Amino acid sequence: MGPLAWGAWSITPYNLEKKLKTPYSNDEEAGICGYAAPPRLKDEVYMNNPTRYFFRIAVAALLLCSTGPLFALQDVIGEIVYFDGDVKVIRDTDTLTGQVDFGFPVENFDQIQVGPGGIAEVALYPETGLSSSITIQSDSTLYFDITSLRQDQQGTVELLTGAVNLKVNKMAANSRLQVRTSSAVMGVRGTTFDVVTAVNGDILLATQEGLVACETRGGEIFFSEPGRVVQAEQGVWSEVPVAVSSLEQFQRDWNAQRIQALEANAGRAIQNFAGIYLDLREDFINAYVSIMQNRSIIQKWIQEDRAGTLGSTMDQMREKRQVVGSLLAMRRVLAQWERVYYRVVELRDYLQGNGGVVIRRGMSATQFYRQVQEEQELLAGRMQEVRYILKLYAKRNEGRSPVDVFENDGVSSEDDFFDDPESFF
């Protein structure tokens, strides 16, 4: 399949693979743990086998090399106490499907995907200082930035798509649990609430018990409590009074209205989110390449993780100083890129009848989604790798990962679309 023209330039899946793949230097040809480096493959082999990249090679080799306890130093934060339907857990660089069961342990930076008609409930352990119940609804994806290595923490549920319900039971004195969406953070201490994200980017915060503070990317703060919801509609945030007795019906109507509006304006939605995707995609690739400048440190961390060990205190301090800048830059990109990536994947269901929509000069919606399909596995794998690196960093930093992702200067976001007065809603 030939390259697709994107404006004044073009790219093929191999070009993307080549840019994301960190090549072996001459002194690295011995490979990892003494194993020979994989042979350089022809372009068409890369295109047909996009999963043959650094991390899968590294992890596979290190599994063979490791002589230590494989499961030592796990940062287990809770367990799955209930699930039904299609539930996947993505851990490090692996997708765990058949292993998911009642009592399945959940680790820091695990991503959980719940398919259509499914549901999953995760109970956070008291050791985290964030004893809570988190119910992940149908068609939802999230991951955790929560540690069991310290009780005083600001734990985060990164909601990428769909809806989640939180019931906070007991928290340590200086702890905070928050849900992060594309354009706001909902912070709580003791309460029960729902966060719903629509495919078009709208957000609903509904509270059944307690008080939830919602801080937007623009610095505005709104509060939700029984009788009052917070919503973002076309990028505009507001508090809306809703009778407690009719809250469930309000949520159902809210979802139905957005589905109807999306069906009527799907072409416009695809056009706008595709444009954001293309901008952020380049930012993500550049941030990933920057992280891989510290490939030797990352290899060392993977090897230690497989062996169930950590380096010396001095080594950890030196290594963290060397990689933290690139990880912070990645978090700022990732905060928007991940969510836009999954939005674009969701909108693919609306491509029929909208394939001729112009995304950019010389590129139709059909061409855009052909490119998305070709690079989807590769980009998803890179995001898994980044989460694994963040997890390895956190293990060497008392469970804390590099943030603040809302300090996002220079990165495109969904807010750019909502600033458009001709938005499709």
Coordinates of C-alpha atoms in Angstrom, one line a residue:
M1 CA 0.0 0.0 0.0
G2 CA 1.4 3.3 -1.0
P3 CA 1.9 6.5 1.1
L4 CA -1.0 8.8 1.7
A5 CA -0.7 12.5 0.9
W6 CA -1.2 14.7 3.9
G7 CA -1.0 18.2 2.6
A8 CA 2.6 18.9 1.4
W9 CA 4.0 15.7 2.9
S10 CA 3.3 12.0 3.0
I11 CA 3.9 9.1 5.3
T12 CA 3.7 5.3 5.1
P13 CA 3.3 2.9 8.1
Y14 CA 7.0 2.0 7.7
N15 CA 8.1 5.6 7.9
L16 CA 6.2 5.9 11.2
E17 CA 7.7 2.6 12.4
K18 CA 11.1 3.8 11.4
K19 CA 10.7 7.1 13.2
L20 CA 9.4 5.5 16.4
K21 CA 11.8 2.6 16.4
T22 CA 15.1 3.3 18.3
P23 CA 17.8 1.7 16.2
Y24 CA 20.7 -0.3 17.6
S25 CA 24.0 1.5 17.5
N26 CA 27.1 -0.3 16.6
D27 CA 28.1 -1.1 20.1
E28 CA 24.6 -2.5 20.9
E29 CA 24.6 -5.2 18.2
A30 CA 25.2 -7.8 21.0
G31 CA 21.6 -7.1 22.0
I32 CA 20.0 -7.2 25.4
C33 CA 21.3 -9.6 28.1
G34 CA 23.9 -10.9 25.7
Y35 CA 21.4 -12.1 23.1
A36 CA 22.0 -11.2 19.5
A37 CA 20.0 -8.1 18.3
P38 CA 17.2 -9.0 15.8
P39 CA 18.2 -8.7 12.1
R40 CA 17.3 -5.5 10.3
L41 CA 14.1 -6.3 8.4
K42 CA 13.0 -5.1 5.0
D43 CA 10.4 -2.3 4.7
E44 CA 7.5 -4.7 3.9
V45 CA 8.3 -6.9 6.9
Y46 CA 8.0 -3.9 9.2
M47 CA 4.7 -3.0 7.6
N48 CA 3.3 -6.5 8.0
N49 CA 4.6 -7.1 11.5
P50 CA 4.3 -3.7 13.3
T51 CA 4.5 -5.3 16.8
R52 CA 8.1 -6.3 16.2
Y53 CA 9.6 -3.3 18.0
F54 CA 11.9 -2.5 20.9
F55 CA 9.8 -3.2 23.9
R56 CA 8.5 -6.6 22.9
I57 CA 12.0 -7.7 22.0
A58 CA 13.3 -6.3 25.3
V59 CA 10.7 -7.8 27.5
A60 CA 10.9 -11.2 25.8
A61 CA 14.7 -11.3 26.1
L62 CA 14.6 -10.2 29.7
L63 CA 12.1 -12.8 30.7
L64 CA 14.7 -15.4 29.5
C65 CA 17.6 -13.6 31.2
S66 CA 15.9 -13.0 34.5
T67 CA 16.9 -15.2 37.4
G68 CA 15.2 -13.3 40.2
P69 CA 11.6 -13.3 41.4
L70 CA 9.5 -12.3 38.4
F71 CA 6.6 -10.8 40.4
A72 CA 8.6 -9.0 43.1
L73 CA 8.2 -5.3 43.7
Q74 CA 4.7 -5.2 42.2
D75 CA 2.7 -2.1 43.0
V76 CA -0.7 -3.8 43.6
I77 CA -3.3 -1.2 44.3
G78 CA -6.5 -3.2 44.4
E79 CA -8.5 -6.0 42.8
I80 CA -11.4 -6.7 40.5
V81 CA -14.3 -7.7 42.8
Y82 CA -16.9 -8.0 40.0
F83 CA -17.0 -8.1 36.2
D84 CA -19.3 -9.1 33.4
G85 CA -18.8 -9.2 29.7
D86 CA -15.7 -8.3 27.8
V87 CA -13.0 -6.9 30.2
K88 CA -9.4 -6.5 29.3
V89 CA -6.4 -5.5 31.4
I90 CA -3.4 -4.0 29.7
R91 CA -0.4 -4.3 32.0
D92 CA 3.1 -3.1 31.0
T93 CA 3.2 -4.3 27.3
D94 CA 0.8 -7.2 27.6
T95 CA -2.9 -7.5 27.2
L96 CA -4.5 -9.9 29.8
T97 CA -7.9 -11.2 28.7
G98 CA -8.4 -14.8 29.8
Q99 CA -6.7 -14.2 33.1
V100 CA -9.2 -11.6 34.4
D101 CA -11.4 -13.1 37.2
F102 CA -12.8 -12.2 40.5
G103 CA -10.0 -11.2 42.8
F104 CA -7.7 -10.4 39.9
P105 CA -5.0 -8.0 41.2
V106 CA -4.8 -4.5 39.8
E107 CA -1.5 -2.7 39.6
N108 CA -0.4 0.9 39.2
F109 CA -0.8 2.0 35.6
D110 CA -2.9 -0.9 34.6
Q111 CA -5.3 0.0 31.8
I112 CA -8.8 -1.5 31.9
Q113 CA -11.0 -1.7 28.9
V114 CA -14.7 -2.7 29.2
G115 CA -16.5 -3.6 26.0
P116 CA -20.1 -3.1 24.9
G117 CA -22.5 -4.4 27.6
G118 CA -19.8 -5.1 30.0
I119 CA -19.0 -3.8 33.5
A120 CA -16.1 -4.1 36.0
E121 CA -15.7 -3.0 39.6
V122 CA -12.3 -2.4 41.2
A123 CA -11.8 -2.1 45.0
L124 CA -8.8 0.0 45.9
Y125 CA -6.9 -1.4 48.9
P126 CA -6.6 0.6 52.2
E127 CA -2.8 0.5 51.8
T128 CA -3.2 3.1 49.1
G129 CA -4.8 5.5 51.5
L130 CA -7.6 5.7 49.0
S131 CA -10.1 3.0 50.0
S132 CA -12.7 3.2 47.3
S133 CA -14.9 1.3 44.9
I134 CA -14.5 2.2 41.2
T135 CA -17.1 0.9 38.7
I136 CA -16.2 1.0 35.0
Q137 CA -19.2 1.2 32.8
S138 CA -19.8 -0.3 29.3
D139 CA -17.6 1.0 26.4
S140 CA -15.1 2.6 28.8
T141 CA -11.4 2.8 29.0
L142 CA -9.3 4.1 31.9
Y143 CA -6.0 3.5 33.7
F144 CA -4.7 4.2 37.2
D145 CA -2.0 6.5 38.5
I146 CA -2.3 5.3 42.1
T147 CA 0.4 3.6 44.3
S148 CA 0.4 1.3 47.2
L149 CA 4.0 2.4 48.1
R150 CA 2.6 5.5 50.1
Q151 CA -0.6 6.3 51.8
D152 CA -0.4 10.1 51.5
Q153 CA -0.9 10.7 47.8
Q154 CA -2.9 12.3 45.0
G155 CA -4.2 9.3 43.1
T156 CA -5.6 9.7 39.7
V157 CA -8.1 7.8 37.6
E158 CA -7.3 8.6 34.0
L159 CA -10.6 8.3 32.2
L160 CA -10.0 8.0 28.4
T161 CA -13.5 7.1 27.2
G162 CA -16.9 6.2 28.6
A163 CA -18.1 6.5 32.2
V164 CA -17.0 5.6 35.7
N165 CA -18.7 5.6 39.1
L166 CA -16.6 6.3 42.3
K167 CA -17.6 5.6 45.8
V168 CA -14.9 6.8 48.2
N169 CA -15.0 5.0 51.5
K170 CA -12.0 6.2 53.6
M171 CA -9.0 8.2 52.8
A172 CA -5.7 9.0 54.6
A173 CA -5.5 12.4 56.1
N174 CA -3.4 14.0 53.3
S175 CA -4.7 11.9 50.4
R176 CA -6.8 12.9 47.5
L177 CA -8.5 10.9 44.7
Q178 CA -9.3 12.6 41.4
V179 CA -10.7 11.7 38.0
R180 CA -9.0 13.3 35.0
T181 CA -10.7 13.9 31.7
S182 CA -9.6 15.7 28.6
S183 CA -10.5 19.1 30.0
A184 CA -11.0 18.9 33.7
V185 CA -10.0 17.2 37.0
M186 CA -12.7 16.1 39.5
G187 CA -11.2 16.0 43.0
V188 CA -12.9 14.3 46.0
R189 CA -12.3 13.1 49.5
G190 CA -15.5 11.2 50.6
T191 CA -18.4 11.0 48.2
T192 CA -20.2 9.0 45.5
F193 CA -20.3 10.3 42.0
D194 CA -20.4 9.6 38.2
V195 CA -18.2 11.0 35.5
V196 CA -19.5 10.5 31.9
T197 CA -17.6 11.5 28.7
A198 CA -19.4 11.6 25.4
V199 CA -17.8 10.8 22.0
N200 CA -18.2 14.5 21.0
G201 CA -16.1 15.6 24.1
D202 CA -19.0 16.7 26.3
I203 CA -18.6 15.8 30.0
L204 CA -21.1 15.2 32.8
L205 CA -20.4 15.1 36.5
A206 CA -23.3 13.9 38.7
T207 CA -22.9 13.4 42.5
Q208 CA -25.1 11.1 44.6
E209 CA -23.5 11.9 47.9
G210 CA -21.0 14.5 49.1
L211 CA -19.3 17.3 47.2
V212 CA -17.1 17.1 44.2
A213 CA -14.9 19.9 43.0
C214 CA -14.3 20.2 39.2
E215 CA -11.3 22.3 38.0
T216 CA -11.2 22.9 34.3
R217 CA -8.1 23.4 32.1
G218 CA -8.9 27.1 32.1
G219 CA -8.7 27.3 35.9
E220 CA -12.4 27.6 36.5
I221 CA -13.8 25.6 39.5
F222 CA -17.3 24.2 39.7
F223 CA -19.0 22.1 42.4
S224 CA -21.4 19.1 42.1
E225 CA -23.5 17.8 44.9
P226 CA -26.9 16.1 45.2
G227 CA -29.3 18.4 43.3
R228 CA -26.6 20.0 41.2
V229 CA -24.6 18.5 38.3
V230 CA -21.7 20.0 36.4
Q231 CA -21.5 19.7 32.6
A232 CA -19.3 20.7 29.7
E233 CA -21.3 21.3 26.6
Q234 CA -19.5 22.4 23.4
G235 CA -16.5 23.4 25.7
V236 CA -18.7 25.6 28.0
W237 CA -18.8 24.5 31.6
S238 CA -21.8 25.2 33.8
E239 CA -23.6 24.0 37.0
V240 CA -27.2 22.7 36.3
P241 CA -29.8 22.1 39.0
V242 CA -31.3 18.6 38.9
A243 CA -33.7 17.1 41.4
V244 CA -32.2 14.1 43.2
S245 CA -35.2 12.0 42.4
S246 CA -34.7 12.5 38.6
L247 CA -30.9 12.3 38.4
E248 CA -30.9 8.8 36.7
Q249 CA -33.4 9.9 34.1
F250 CA -31.4 13.1 33.5
Q251 CA -28.2 11.1 32.9
R252 CA -30.1 8.8 30.4
D253 CA -31.5 11.8 28.6
W254 CA -28.1 13.5 28.5
N255 CA -26.5 10.5 26.9
A256 CA -29.3 10.1 24.4
Q257 CA -29.2 13.7 23.3
R258 CA -25.5 13.5 22.6
I259 CA -25.9 10.3 20.6
Q260 CA -28.6 11.9 18.5
A261 CA -26.6 15.1 17.9
L262 CA -23.5 13.1 16.9
E263 CA -25.5 10.9 14.4
A264 CA -26.8 14.1 12.8
N265 CA -23.4 15.8 12.6
A266 CA -20.9 12.9 12.5
G267 CA -19.0 14.3 9.5
R268 CA -18.2 17.5 11.3
A269 CA -17.1 15.5 14.4
I270 CA -14.8 13.3 12.3
Q271 CA -13.3 16.3 10.5
N272 CA -12.5 18.2 13.7
F273 CA -11.2 15.3 15.8
A274 CA -9.1 14.0 12.9
G275 CA -7.4 17.4 12.6
I276 CA -6.6 17.4 16.3
Y277 CA -5.4 13.8 16.0
L278 CA -2.9 14.6 13.2
D279 CA -1.4 17.5 15.2
L280 CA -1.1 15.6 18.5
R281 CA 0.1 12.5 16.8
E282 CA 3.3 14.3 15.7
D283 CA 3.8 15.7 19.2
F284 CA 3.4 12.2 20.6
I285 CA 6.0 10.7 18.2
N286 CA 8.5 13.5 19.0
A287 CA 8.0 13.0 22.7
Y288 CA 8.5 9.2 22.4
V289 CA 11.7 9.7 20.4
S290 CA 12.9 12.0 23.1
I291 CA 12.3 9.4 25.8
M292 CA 14.2 6.8 23.8
Q293 CA 17.3 9.0 23.9
N294 CA 17.6 7.4 27.4
R295 CA 17.2 3.9 26.0
S296 CA 20.1 2.4 28.2
I297 CA 18.4 3.5 31.4
I298 CA 15.0 2.1 30.3
Q299 CA 16.6 -1.2 29.4
K300 CA 18.2 -1.3 32.8
W301 CA 14.9 -0.6 34.5
I302 CA 13.2 -3.3 32.6
Q303 CA 15.9 -5.8 33.5
E304 CA 15.6 -4.9 37.2
D305 CA 11.9 -5.2 37.0
R306 CA 12.1 -8.7 35.6
A307 CA 14.6 -9.6 38.3
G308 CA 12.5 -8.0 41.1
T309 CA 15.2 -5.6 42.1
L310 CA 16.0 -1.9 42.1
G311 CA 19.3 -0.1 41.6
S312 CA 21.2 1.6 44.3
T313 CA 19.8 4.9 45.8
M314 CA 22.5 6.9 44.0
D315 CA 21.8 5.1 40.7
Q316 CA 18.0 5.8 41.0
M317 CA 18.6 9.5 41.7
R318 CA 20.9 9.9 38.8
E319 CA 18.7 8.0 36.4
K320 CA 15.5 9.8 37.4
R321 CA 17.2 13.2 36.9
Q322 CA 18.2 12.1 33.4
V323 CA 14.8 10.9 32.3
V324 CA 12.3 13.2 34.2
G325 CA 12.4 16.0 31.6
S326 CA 11.4 13.8 28.7
L327 CA 8.7 12.0 30.9
L328 CA 7.2 15.4 31.9
A329 CA 7.0 16.5 28.3
M330 CA 5.3 13.2 27.4
R331 CA 2.8 13.5 30.2
R332 CA 1.7 16.9 28.9
V333 CA 1.2 15.4 25.4
L334 CA -0.3 12.2 26.6
A335 CA -3.0 14.0 28.6
Q336 CA -4.7 15.0 25.3
W337 CA -3.3 12.6 22.8
E338 CA -4.6 9.4 24.4
R339 CA -8.1 10.8 24.6
V340 CA -8.2 12.1 21.1
Y341 CA -6.8 8.8 19.9
Y342 CA -9.6 6.9 21.4
R343 CA -12.2 9.4 20.2
V344 CA -11.0 8.9 16.7
V345 CA -11.3 5.2 17.1
E346 CA -14.9 5.5 18.4
L347 CA -15.9 7.8 15.6
R348 CA -14.9 5.2 13.0
D349 CA -18.3 3.7 13.5
Y350 CA -19.8 6.8 11.9
L351 CA -17.6 6.7 8.8
Q352 CA -20.2 5.2 6.6
G353 CA -21.8 8.1 4.6
N354 CA -19.0 10.5 5.7
G355 CA -16.0 9.0 3.8
G356 CA -15.8 11.9 1.5
V357 CA -15.5 14.5 4.2
V358 CA -12.3 16.5 3.7
I359 CA -9.9 16.3 6.6
R360 CA -7.1 18.3 5.1
R361 CA -6.0 19.2 1.6
G362 CA -5.8 16.0 -0.4
M363 CA -7.0 13.8 2.4
S364 CA -10.6 12.4 2.8
A365 CA -12.1 10.8 5.9
T366 CA -11.7 7.4 4.2
Q367 CA -8.0 8.0 3.6
F368 CA -7.6 9.2 7.1
Y369 CA -9.1 6.1 8.7
R370 CA -7.1 3.9 6.4
Q371 CA -4.0 5.5 7.8
V372 CA -5.4 5.2 11.4
Q373 CA -6.0 1.5 10.8
E374 CA -2.5 0.9 9.5
E375 CA -0.8 2.6 12.4
Q376 CA -3.2 1.8 15.2
E377 CA -1.4 -1.3 16.6
L378 CA 1.9 0.5 16.5
L379 CA 0.7 3.7 18.3
A380 CA -1.3 1.7 20.8
G381 CA 1.8 -0.3 21.6
R382 CA 3.9 2.8 22.0
M383 CA 1.4 4.2 24.5
Q384 CA 1.6 0.9 26.5
E385 CA 5.3 1.3 26.5
V386 CA 5.1 4.8 27.8
R387 CA 2.8 3.8 30.7
Y388 CA 5.2 1.0 31.5
I389 CA 8.1 3.5 31.7
L390 CA 6.1 5.8 33.9
K391 CA 5.3 2.8 36.2
L392 CA 9.0 2.0 36.4
Y393 CA 9.8 5.6 37.2
A394 CA 7.2 5.7 39.9
K395 CA 8.6 2.5 41.5
R396 CA 11.9 4.5 42.0
N397 CA 10.1 7.6 43.2
E398 CA 8.0 6.4 46.2
G399 CA 5.1 5.6 43.8
R400 CA 4.9 9.1 42.3
S401 CA 5.0 9.7 38.6
P402 CA 6.0 12.9 36.8
V403 CA 3.1 15.4 36.5
D404 CA 1.6 18.2 36.1
V405 CA -0.2 17.4 32.8
F406 CA -2.3 20.5 32.9
E407 CA 0.8 22.7 32.3
N408 CA 0.4 21.9 28.6
D409 CA 1.9 24.9 26.8
G410 CA 2.2 24.5 23.1
V411 CA 0.1 21.3 22.8
S412 CA -3.1 21.3 20.8
S413 CA -6.2 20.1 22.6
E414 CA -9.9 19.5 22.1
D415 CA -10.5 23.0 23.4
D416 CA -9.1 24.3 20.1
F417 CA -12.1 22.7 18.4
F418 CA -14.6 24.0 20.9
D419 CA -13.3 27.5 20.4
D420 CA -14.6 27.3 16.8
P421 CA -18.0 29.2 16.6
E422 CA -19.0 26.8 13.8
S423 CA -18.7 23.8 16.0
F424 CA -21.0 21.0 14.8
F425 CA -23.2 21.3 17.9

